[in-house]
Amino acid sequence: MQNKSGFLLIADISGYTPFIKNHSMRKKPIIGKKIADFWDSHAHKLINTLLEEVIQNFEPVMQFNKLEGDAALFFLEEISDKNQMQDIYEKMVITRERFNSKVNSLQFVQSCPCDPCQQSKNLKLKMFLHKGYFNQTEIRNNQELSGEALIFIHRLLKNKVKSSEYFLFSGAVLEQLDKGLEFSLITQKIDDFGKQKLGFIDFEGKSDTAVDNRFTRRVLDTYRMLSFFIKK
């Protein structure tokens, strides 16, 4: 077991309730079950495609650990002579944009009238970032994480924030955030950890061009410019 200092990030898909209508449909004989099975297949395909997009975007910077339902857990061991915090934040910004673009570009979603596909427009991404100590243990070729930092970041998911699309940073992360980054400072009571000051960036109801954050806009502008030349 190795005790490491580093970053933990959870990317969580919000706004998705795939089984509410499925359950009621399954109660209807024959036809209801067939429709529910069809909805299930599209729901799983949709979520798997979006999670793969998130993982693919983060992996160059952070190591993917595992899926937790509709969320993905990543970690990165701290290296003192590198500006890892800025790299992670830039990936958060880009991943959010690519996630939203992916939702809008899925062809089967655009043409399908089934309930999960129609609900897909409500899918958003919440990201939680914490820095602390965690243990890394190899069990059957899988890297299992444990420790107080891991417990804390999972507790962050159970907050009182009334938004479906946002970034939430722990106090330990705030110390390393870029000085040009604009965020709100909020206080939340976290189970087993008491009141905590957290950094909060809310994107709900805002387009990428309308986000009032100079540093975030610089990251997006750079990403879009590079994407343009790569496509060329």
PDB file of C-alpha atoms in Angstrom:
ATOM      1  CA  MET A   1       0.000   0.000   0.000  1.00  0.00           C
ATOM      2  CA  GLN A   2       1.407   3.373  -1.065  1.00  0.00           C
ATOM      3  CA  ASN A   3       0.409   6.642   0.576  1.00  0.00           C
ATOM      4  CA  LYS A   4       0.557   9.454  -1.974  1.00  0.00           C
ATOM      5  CA  SER A   5      -0.144  13.141  -2.186  1.00  0.00           C
ATOM      6  CA  GLY A   6      -2.074  14.158  -5.237  1.00  0.00           C
ATOM      7  CA  PHE A   7      -5.286  15.200  -6.934  1.00  0.00           C
ATOM      8  CA  LEU A   8      -8.597  13.377  -7.070  1.00  0.00           C
ATOM      9  CA  LEU A   9     -11.312  14.306  -9.556  1.00  0.00           C
ATOM     10  CA  ILE A  10     -14.832  13.000 -10.069  1.00  0.00           C
ATOM     11  CA  ALA A  11     -16.747  13.826 -13.248  1.00  0.00           C
ATOM     12  CA  ASP A  12     -20.435  13.153 -12.628  1.00  0.00           C
ATOM     13  CA  ILE A  13     -23.241  13.173 -15.198  1.00  0.00           C
ATOM     14  CA  SER A  14     -26.316  14.902 -13.818  1.00  0.00           C
ATOM     15  CA  GLY A  15     -29.912  15.250 -14.997  1.00  0.00           C
ATOM     16  CA  TYR A  16     -30.421  11.670 -16.051  1.00  0.00           C
ATOM     17  CA  THR A  17     -33.348   9.594 -14.779  1.00  0.00           C
ATOM     18  CA  PRO A  18     -33.519   6.685 -17.240  1.00  0.00           C
ATOM     19  CA  PHE A  19     -35.520   4.179 -15.311  1.00  0.00           C
ATOM     20  CA  ILE A  20     -38.493   6.191 -13.991  1.00  0.00           C
ATOM     21  CA  LYS A  21     -40.667   5.683 -17.058  1.00  0.00           C
ATOM     22  CA  ASN A  22     -39.092   2.335 -17.863  1.00  0.00           C
ATOM     23  CA  HIS A  23     -40.376   0.952 -14.601  1.00  0.00           C
ATOM     24  CA  SER A  24     -43.930   2.053 -15.367  1.00  0.00           C
ATOM     25  CA  MET A  25     -43.678   0.773 -18.936  1.00  0.00           C
ATOM     26  CA  ARG A  26     -42.520  -2.664 -17.775  1.00  0.00           C
ATOM     27  CA  LYS A  27     -45.792  -3.113 -15.898  1.00  0.00           C
ATOM     28  CA  LYS A  28     -47.661  -3.098 -19.214  1.00  0.00           C
ATOM     29  CA  PRO A  29     -47.914  -6.540 -20.831  1.00  0.00           C
ATOM     30  CA  ILE A  30     -45.661  -7.479 -23.783  1.00  0.00           C
ATOM     31  CA  ILE A  31     -45.480  -4.114 -25.586  1.00  0.00           C
ATOM     32  CA  GLY A  32     -44.482  -2.220 -22.462  1.00  0.00           C
ATOM     33  CA  LYS A  33     -41.533  -4.543 -21.794  1.00  0.00           C
ATOM     34  CA  LYS A  34     -40.324  -4.329 -25.392  1.00  0.00           C
ATOM     35  CA  ILE A  35     -40.406  -0.545 -25.332  1.00  0.00           C
ATOM     36  CA  ALA A  36     -38.641  -0.463 -21.965  1.00  0.00           C
ATOM     37  CA  ASP A  37     -35.921  -2.805 -23.262  1.00  0.00           C
ATOM     38  CA  PHE A  38     -35.435  -0.534 -26.281  1.00  0.00           C
ATOM     39  CA  TRP A  39     -35.192   2.523 -24.034  1.00  0.00           C
ATOM     40  CA  ASP A  40     -32.706   0.699 -21.801  1.00  0.00           C
ATOM     41  CA  SER A  41     -30.420  -0.076 -24.728  1.00  0.00           C
ATOM     42  CA  HIS A  42     -30.347   3.573 -25.824  1.00  0.00           C
ATOM     43  CA  ALA A  43     -29.880   4.805 -22.266  1.00  0.00           C
ATOM     44  CA  HIS A  44     -26.823   2.601 -21.735  1.00  0.00           C
ATOM     45  CA  LYS A  45     -25.400   3.457 -25.143  1.00  0.00           C
ATOM     46  CA  LEU A  46     -25.829   7.151 -24.475  1.00  0.00           C
ATOM     47  CA  ILE A  47     -24.208   7.116 -21.029  1.00  0.00           C
ATOM     48  CA  ASN A  48     -21.358   4.840 -22.122  1.00  0.00           C
ATOM     49  CA  THR A  49     -20.582   7.087 -25.095  1.00  0.00           C
ATOM     50  CA  LEU A  50     -20.499  10.206 -22.916  1.00  0.00           C
ATOM     51  CA  LEU A  51     -18.391   8.579 -20.193  1.00  0.00           C
ATOM     52  CA  GLU A  52     -15.911   7.389 -22.819  1.00  0.00           C
ATOM     53  CA  GLU A  53     -15.683  10.978 -24.081  1.00  0.00           C
ATOM     54  CA  VAL A  54     -14.920  12.219 -20.557  1.00  0.00           C
ATOM     55  CA  ILE A  55     -12.291   9.533 -19.925  1.00  0.00           C
ATOM     56  CA  GLN A  56     -10.615  10.084 -23.289  1.00  0.00           C
ATOM     57  CA  ASN A  57     -10.288  13.802 -22.600  1.00  0.00           C
ATOM     58  CA  PHE A  58      -8.868  13.494 -19.083  1.00  0.00           C
ATOM     59  CA  GLU A  59      -6.455  10.582 -19.547  1.00  0.00           C
ATOM     60  CA  PRO A  60      -3.565  12.570 -21.032  1.00  0.00           C
ATOM     61  CA  VAL A  61      -3.381  14.531 -17.760  1.00  0.00           C
ATOM     62  CA  MET A  62      -4.971  12.330 -15.085  1.00  0.00           C
ATOM     63  CA  GLN A  63      -5.138   8.574 -14.628  1.00  0.00           C
ATOM     64  CA  PHE A  64      -8.568   6.987 -14.925  1.00  0.00           C
ATOM     65  CA  ASN A  65      -9.331   4.812 -11.900  1.00  0.00           C
ATOM     66  CA  LYS A  66     -12.867   3.464 -12.337  1.00  0.00           C
ATOM     67  CA  LEU A  67     -16.498   4.130 -13.153  1.00  0.00           C
ATOM     68  CA  GLU A  68     -18.932   4.736 -10.305  1.00  0.00           C
ATOM     69  CA  GLY A  69     -22.392   4.551 -11.821  1.00  0.00           C
ATOM     70  CA  ASP A  70     -22.764   7.648 -14.029  1.00  0.00           C
ATOM     71  CA  ALA A  71     -19.475   9.116 -12.761  1.00  0.00           C
ATOM     72  CA  ALA A  72     -15.766   8.620 -13.477  1.00  0.00           C
ATOM     73  CA  LEU A  73     -12.964   8.821 -10.889  1.00  0.00           C
ATOM     74  CA  PHE A  74      -9.482  10.078 -11.797  1.00  0.00           C
ATOM     75  CA  PHE A  75      -6.273  10.631  -9.820  1.00  0.00           C
ATOM     76  CA  LEU A  76      -2.868  12.204 -10.312  1.00  0.00           C
ATOM     77  CA  GLU A  77       0.164  11.909  -8.071  1.00  0.00           C
ATOM     78  CA  GLU A  78       1.619  15.305  -7.152  1.00  0.00           C
ATOM     79  CA  ILE A  79       4.922  16.343  -8.714  1.00  0.00           C
ATOM     80  CA  SER A  80       6.314  19.421  -6.997  1.00  0.00           C
ATOM     81  CA  ASP A  81       8.101  20.963  -9.988  1.00  0.00           C
ATOM     82  CA  LYS A  82       5.091  20.930 -12.336  1.00  0.00           C
ATOM     83  CA  ASN A  83       2.056  23.201 -12.568  1.00  0.00           C
ATOM     84  CA  GLN A  84      -0.376  20.301 -12.480  1.00  0.00           C
ATOM     85  CA  MET A  85      -3.283  22.356 -11.181  1.00  0.00           C
ATOM     86  CA  GLN A  86      -3.436  24.506 -14.297  1.00  0.00           C
ATOM     87  CA  ASP A  87      -3.231  21.422 -16.553  1.00  0.00           C
ATOM     88  CA  ILE A  88      -6.130  19.801 -14.681  1.00  0.00           C
ATOM     89  CA  TYR A  89      -8.282  22.921 -14.783  1.00  0.00           C
ATOM     90  CA  GLU A  90      -7.713  23.363 -18.511  1.00  0.00           C
ATOM     91  CA  LYS A  91      -8.807  19.758 -19.017  1.00  0.00           C
ATOM     92  CA  MET A  92     -11.935  20.390 -16.947  1.00  0.00           C
ATOM     93  CA  VAL A  93     -12.895  23.328 -19.169  1.00  0.00           C
ATOM     94  CA  ILE A  94     -12.216  21.455 -22.407  1.00  0.00           C
ATOM     95  CA  THR A  95     -13.908  18.266 -21.224  1.00  0.00           C
ATOM     96  CA  ARG A  96     -17.074  20.156 -20.323  1.00  0.00           C
ATOM     97  CA  GLU A  97     -17.208  21.720 -23.788  1.00  0.00           C
ATOM     98  CA  ARG A  98     -16.567  18.407 -25.543  1.00  0.00           C
ATOM     99  CA  PHE A  99     -19.173  16.680 -23.385  1.00  0.00           C
ATOM    100  CA  ASN A 100     -21.819  19.233 -24.384  1.00  0.00           C
ATOM    101  CA  SER A 101     -20.778  18.998 -28.039  1.00  0.00           C
ATOM    102  CA  LYS A 102     -20.999  15.216 -27.906  1.00  0.00           C
ATOM    103  CA  VAL A 103     -24.532  15.332 -26.497  1.00  0.00           C
ATOM    104  CA  ASN A 104     -25.587  17.603 -29.353  1.00  0.00           C
ATOM    105  CA  SER A 105     -23.833  15.608 -32.078  1.00  0.00           C
ATOM    106  CA  LEU A 106     -24.992  12.040 -31.384  1.00  0.00           C
ATOM    107  CA  GLN A 107     -26.923  11.083 -34.501  1.00  0.00           C
ATOM    108  CA  PHE A 108     -29.072   8.394 -32.922  1.00  0.00           C
ATOM    109  CA  VAL A 109     -30.143  10.881 -30.244  1.00  0.00           C
ATOM    110  CA  GLN A 110     -31.194  13.503 -32.774  1.00  0.00           C
ATOM    111  CA  SER A 111     -33.362  11.110 -34.778  1.00  0.00           C
ATOM    112  CA  CYS A 112     -34.771   8.907 -32.015  1.00  0.00           C
ATOM    113  CA  PRO A 113     -38.078   9.687 -30.246  1.00  0.00           C
ATOM    114  CA  CYS A 114     -37.438   7.348 -27.291  1.00  0.00           C
ATOM    115  CA  ASP A 115     -37.531   8.769 -23.776  1.00  0.00           C
ATOM    116  CA  PRO A 116     -33.793   8.544 -22.888  1.00  0.00           C
ATOM    117  CA  CYS A 117     -32.780  10.225 -26.158  1.00  0.00           C
ATOM    118  CA  GLN A 118     -35.337  12.983 -25.651  1.00  0.00           C
ATOM    119  CA  GLN A 119     -34.041  13.487 -22.097  1.00  0.00           C
ATOM    120  CA  SER A 120     -30.424  13.682 -23.251  1.00  0.00           C
ATOM    121  CA  LYS A 121     -30.629  17.448 -23.734  1.00  0.00           C
ATOM    122  CA  ASN A 122     -30.823  17.702 -19.936  1.00  0.00           C
ATOM    123  CA  LEU A 123     -27.557  15.843 -19.378  1.00  0.00           C
ATOM    124  CA  LYS A 124     -24.854  18.026 -17.844  1.00  0.00           C
ATOM    125  CA  LEU A 125     -21.455  17.493 -16.268  1.00  0.00           C
ATOM    126  CA  LYS A 126     -20.465  18.303 -12.697  1.00  0.00           C
ATOM    127  CA  MET A 127     -16.809  18.079 -11.682  1.00  0.00           C
ATOM    128  CA  PHE A 128     -15.296  17.859  -8.220  1.00  0.00           C
ATOM    129  CA  LEU A 129     -11.604  18.368  -7.517  1.00  0.00           C
ATOM    130  CA  HIS A 130      -9.715  17.748  -4.279  1.00  0.00           C
ATOM    131  CA  LYS A 131      -6.071  17.540  -3.254  1.00  0.00           C
ATOM    132  CA  GLY A 132      -4.869  15.377  -0.387  1.00  0.00           C
ATOM    133  CA  TYR A 133      -3.341  12.084   0.655  1.00  0.00           C
ATOM    134  CA  PHE A 134      -4.679   8.764  -0.548  1.00  0.00           C
ATOM    135  CA  ASN A 135      -3.560   5.151  -0.585  1.00  0.00           C
ATOM    136  CA  GLN A 136      -3.038   3.186  -3.760  1.00  0.00           C
ATOM    137  CA  THR A 137      -3.243  -0.608  -3.609  1.00  0.00           C
ATOM    138  CA  GLU A 138      -3.090  -3.119  -6.437  1.00  0.00           C
ATOM    139  CA  ILE A 139      -5.758  -5.819  -6.162  1.00  0.00           C
ATOM    140  CA  ARG A 140      -6.060  -8.308  -9.034  1.00  0.00           C
ATOM    141  CA  ASN A 141      -4.303  -5.938 -11.422  1.00  0.00           C
ATOM    142  CA  ASN A 142      -6.667  -3.084 -10.487  1.00  0.00           C
ATOM    143  CA  GLN A 143      -5.459   0.083  -8.768  1.00  0.00           C
ATOM    144  CA  GLU A 144      -7.734   0.604  -5.766  1.00  0.00           C
ATOM    145  CA  LEU A 145      -7.730   3.977  -4.000  1.00  0.00           C
ATOM    146  CA  SER A 146      -8.578   4.582  -0.355  1.00  0.00           C
ATOM    147  CA  GLY A 147      -8.000   7.078   2.442  1.00  0.00           C
ATOM    148  CA  GLU A 148      -9.457  10.264   3.859  1.00  0.00           C
ATOM    149  CA  ALA A 149      -9.067  12.280   0.644  1.00  0.00           C
ATOM    150  CA  LEU A 150     -11.099   9.712  -1.268  1.00  0.00           C
ATOM    151  CA  ILE A 151     -13.850   9.802   1.357  1.00  0.00           C
ATOM    152  CA  PHE A 152     -13.866  13.607   1.272  1.00  0.00           C
ATOM    153  CA  ILE A 153     -14.284  13.946  -2.487  1.00  0.00           C
ATOM    154  CA  HIS A 154     -17.196  11.512  -2.441  1.00  0.00           C
ATOM    155  CA  ARG A 155     -18.792  13.535   0.342  1.00  0.00           C
ATOM    156  CA  LEU A 156     -18.494  16.621  -1.892  1.00  0.00           C
ATOM    157  CA  LEU A 157     -21.002  15.059  -4.265  1.00  0.00           C
ATOM    158  CA  LYS A 158     -23.637  15.236  -1.528  1.00  0.00           C
ATOM    159  CA  ASN A 159     -23.810  19.027  -1.364  1.00  0.00           C
ATOM    160  CA  LYS A 160     -26.613  21.602  -1.306  1.00  0.00           C
ATOM    161  CA  VAL A 161     -25.614  23.324  -4.546  1.00  0.00           C
ATOM    162  CA  LYS A 162     -28.695  23.939  -6.682  1.00  0.00           C
ATOM    163  CA  SER A 163     -27.149  23.556 -10.105  1.00  0.00           C
ATOM    164  CA  SER A 164     -26.722  20.730 -12.581  1.00  0.00           C
ATOM    165  CA  GLU A 165     -23.540  21.988 -14.248  1.00  0.00           C
ATOM    166  CA  TYR A 166     -20.629  23.311 -12.207  1.00  0.00           C
ATOM    167  CA  PHE A 167     -17.064  22.890 -10.925  1.00  0.00           C
ATOM    168  CA  LEU A 168     -16.481  22.476  -7.185  1.00  0.00           C
ATOM    169  CA  PHE A 169     -12.989  22.829  -5.682  1.00  0.00           C
ATOM    170  CA  SER A 170     -11.930  21.870  -2.169  1.00  0.00           C
ATOM    171  CA  GLY A 171     -10.070  24.299   0.072  1.00  0.00           C
ATOM    172  CA  ALA A 172      -6.799  22.448  -0.570  1.00  0.00           C
ATOM    173  CA  VAL A 173      -7.211  23.037  -4.308  1.00  0.00           C
ATOM    174  CA  LEU A 174      -8.020  26.752  -3.941  1.00  0.00           C
ATOM    175  CA  GLU A 175      -4.468  27.444  -2.775  1.00  0.00           C
ATOM    176  CA  GLN A 176      -3.119  26.386  -6.170  1.00  0.00           C
ATOM    177  CA  LEU A 177      -5.728  27.802  -8.527  1.00  0.00           C
ATOM    178  CA  ASP A 178      -4.592  30.389 -11.046  1.00  0.00           C
ATOM    179  CA  LYS A 179      -4.947  33.940  -9.701  1.00  0.00           C
ATOM    180  CA  GLY A 180      -6.855  34.945 -12.832  1.00  0.00           C
ATOM    181  CA  LEU A 181      -9.550  32.361 -12.265  1.00  0.00           C
ATOM    182  CA  GLU A 182     -12.851  33.828 -11.114  1.00  0.00           C
ATOM    183  CA  PHE A 183     -14.964  31.697  -8.805  1.00  0.00           C
ATOM    184  CA  SER A 184     -17.430  32.067  -5.953  1.00  0.00           C
ATOM    185  CA  LEU A 185     -16.396  31.124  -2.445  1.00  0.00           C
ATOM    186  CA  ILE A 186     -19.152  29.126  -0.767  1.00  0.00           C
ATOM    187  CA  THR A 187     -19.492  27.270   2.531  1.00  0.00           C
ATOM    188  CA  GLN A 188     -21.004  23.809   2.635  1.00  0.00           C
ATOM    189  CA  LYS A 189     -21.491  21.372   5.483  1.00  0.00           C
ATOM    190  CA  ILE A 190     -19.837  18.141   4.416  1.00  0.00           C
ATOM    191  CA  ASP A 191     -20.807  14.949   6.223  1.00  0.00           C
ATOM    192  CA  ASP A 192     -18.077  13.862   8.677  1.00  0.00           C
ATOM    193  CA  PHE A 193     -15.939  16.908   7.791  1.00  0.00           C
ATOM    194  CA  GLY A 194     -18.048  19.817   9.023  1.00  0.00           C
ATOM    195  CA  LYS A 195     -18.240  23.215   7.332  1.00  0.00           C
ATOM    196  CA  GLN A 196     -15.877  23.622   4.411  1.00  0.00           C
ATOM    197  CA  LYS A 197     -14.998  26.609   2.221  1.00  0.00           C
ATOM    198  CA  LEU A 198     -15.199  25.600  -1.423  1.00  0.00           C
ATOM    199  CA  GLY A 199     -14.553  27.197  -4.782  1.00  0.00           C
ATOM    200  CA  PHE A 200     -17.608  27.167  -7.055  1.00  0.00           C
ATOM    201  CA  ILE A 201     -18.030  27.925 -10.762  1.00  0.00           C
ATOM    202  CA  ASP A 202     -21.605  27.675 -12.004  1.00  0.00           C
ATOM    203  CA  PHE A 203     -22.332  27.040 -15.690  1.00  0.00           C
ATOM    204  CA  GLU A 204     -26.042  26.295 -15.508  1.00  0.00           C
ATOM    205  CA  GLY A 205     -27.982  28.231 -18.113  1.00  0.00           C
ATOM    206  CA  LYS A 206     -24.824  29.765 -19.562  1.00  0.00           C
ATOM    207  CA  SER A 207     -23.383  29.159 -22.998  1.00  0.00           C
ATOM    208  CA  ASP A 208     -19.620  28.801 -23.341  1.00  0.00           C
ATOM    209  CA  THR A 209     -19.425  32.271 -24.887  1.00  0.00           C
ATOM    210  CA  ALA A 210     -21.422  33.780 -22.025  1.00  0.00           C
ATOM    211  CA  VAL A 211     -19.339  32.402 -19.165  1.00  0.00           C
ATOM    212  CA  ASP A 212     -18.095  35.389 -17.173  1.00  0.00           C
ATOM    213  CA  ASN A 213     -14.626  34.083 -16.471  1.00  0.00           C
ATOM    214  CA  ARG A 214     -11.610  35.565 -18.225  1.00  0.00           C
ATOM    215  CA  PHE A 215      -9.254  32.679 -17.510  1.00  0.00           C
ATOM    216  CA  THR A 216     -11.821  30.098 -18.657  1.00  0.00           C
ATOM    217  CA  ARG A 217     -12.441  32.046 -21.855  1.00  0.00           C
ATOM    218  CA  ARG A 218      -8.688  32.142 -22.565  1.00  0.00           C
ATOM    219  CA  VAL A 219      -8.509  28.367 -22.197  1.00  0.00           C
ATOM    220  CA  LEU A 220     -11.502  27.843 -24.517  1.00  0.00           C
ATOM    221  CA  ASP A 221     -10.184  30.317 -27.103  1.00  0.00           C
ATOM    222  CA  THR A 222      -6.799  28.562 -27.174  1.00  0.00           C
ATOM    223  CA  TYR A 223      -8.445  25.134 -27.451  1.00  0.00           C
ATOM    224  CA  ARG A 224     -10.720  26.231 -30.306  1.00  0.00           C
ATOM    225  CA  MET A 225      -7.843  27.847 -32.199  1.00  0.00           C
ATOM    226  CA  LEU A 226      -5.734  24.682 -31.924  1.00  0.00           C
ATOM    227  CA  SER A 227      -8.710  22.538 -32.955  1.00  0.00           C
ATOM    228  CA  PHE A 228      -9.195  24.703 -36.041  1.00  0.00           C
ATOM    229  CA  PHE A 229      -5.601  24.267 -37.218  1.00  0.00           C
ATOM    230  CA  ILE A 230      -5.583  20.521 -36.443  1.00  0.00           C
ATOM    231  CA  LYS A 231      -8.690  20.054 -38.605  1.00  0.00           C
ATOM    232  CA  LYS A 232      -6.974  22.006 -41.375  1.00  0.00           C
TER     233      LYS A 232
END
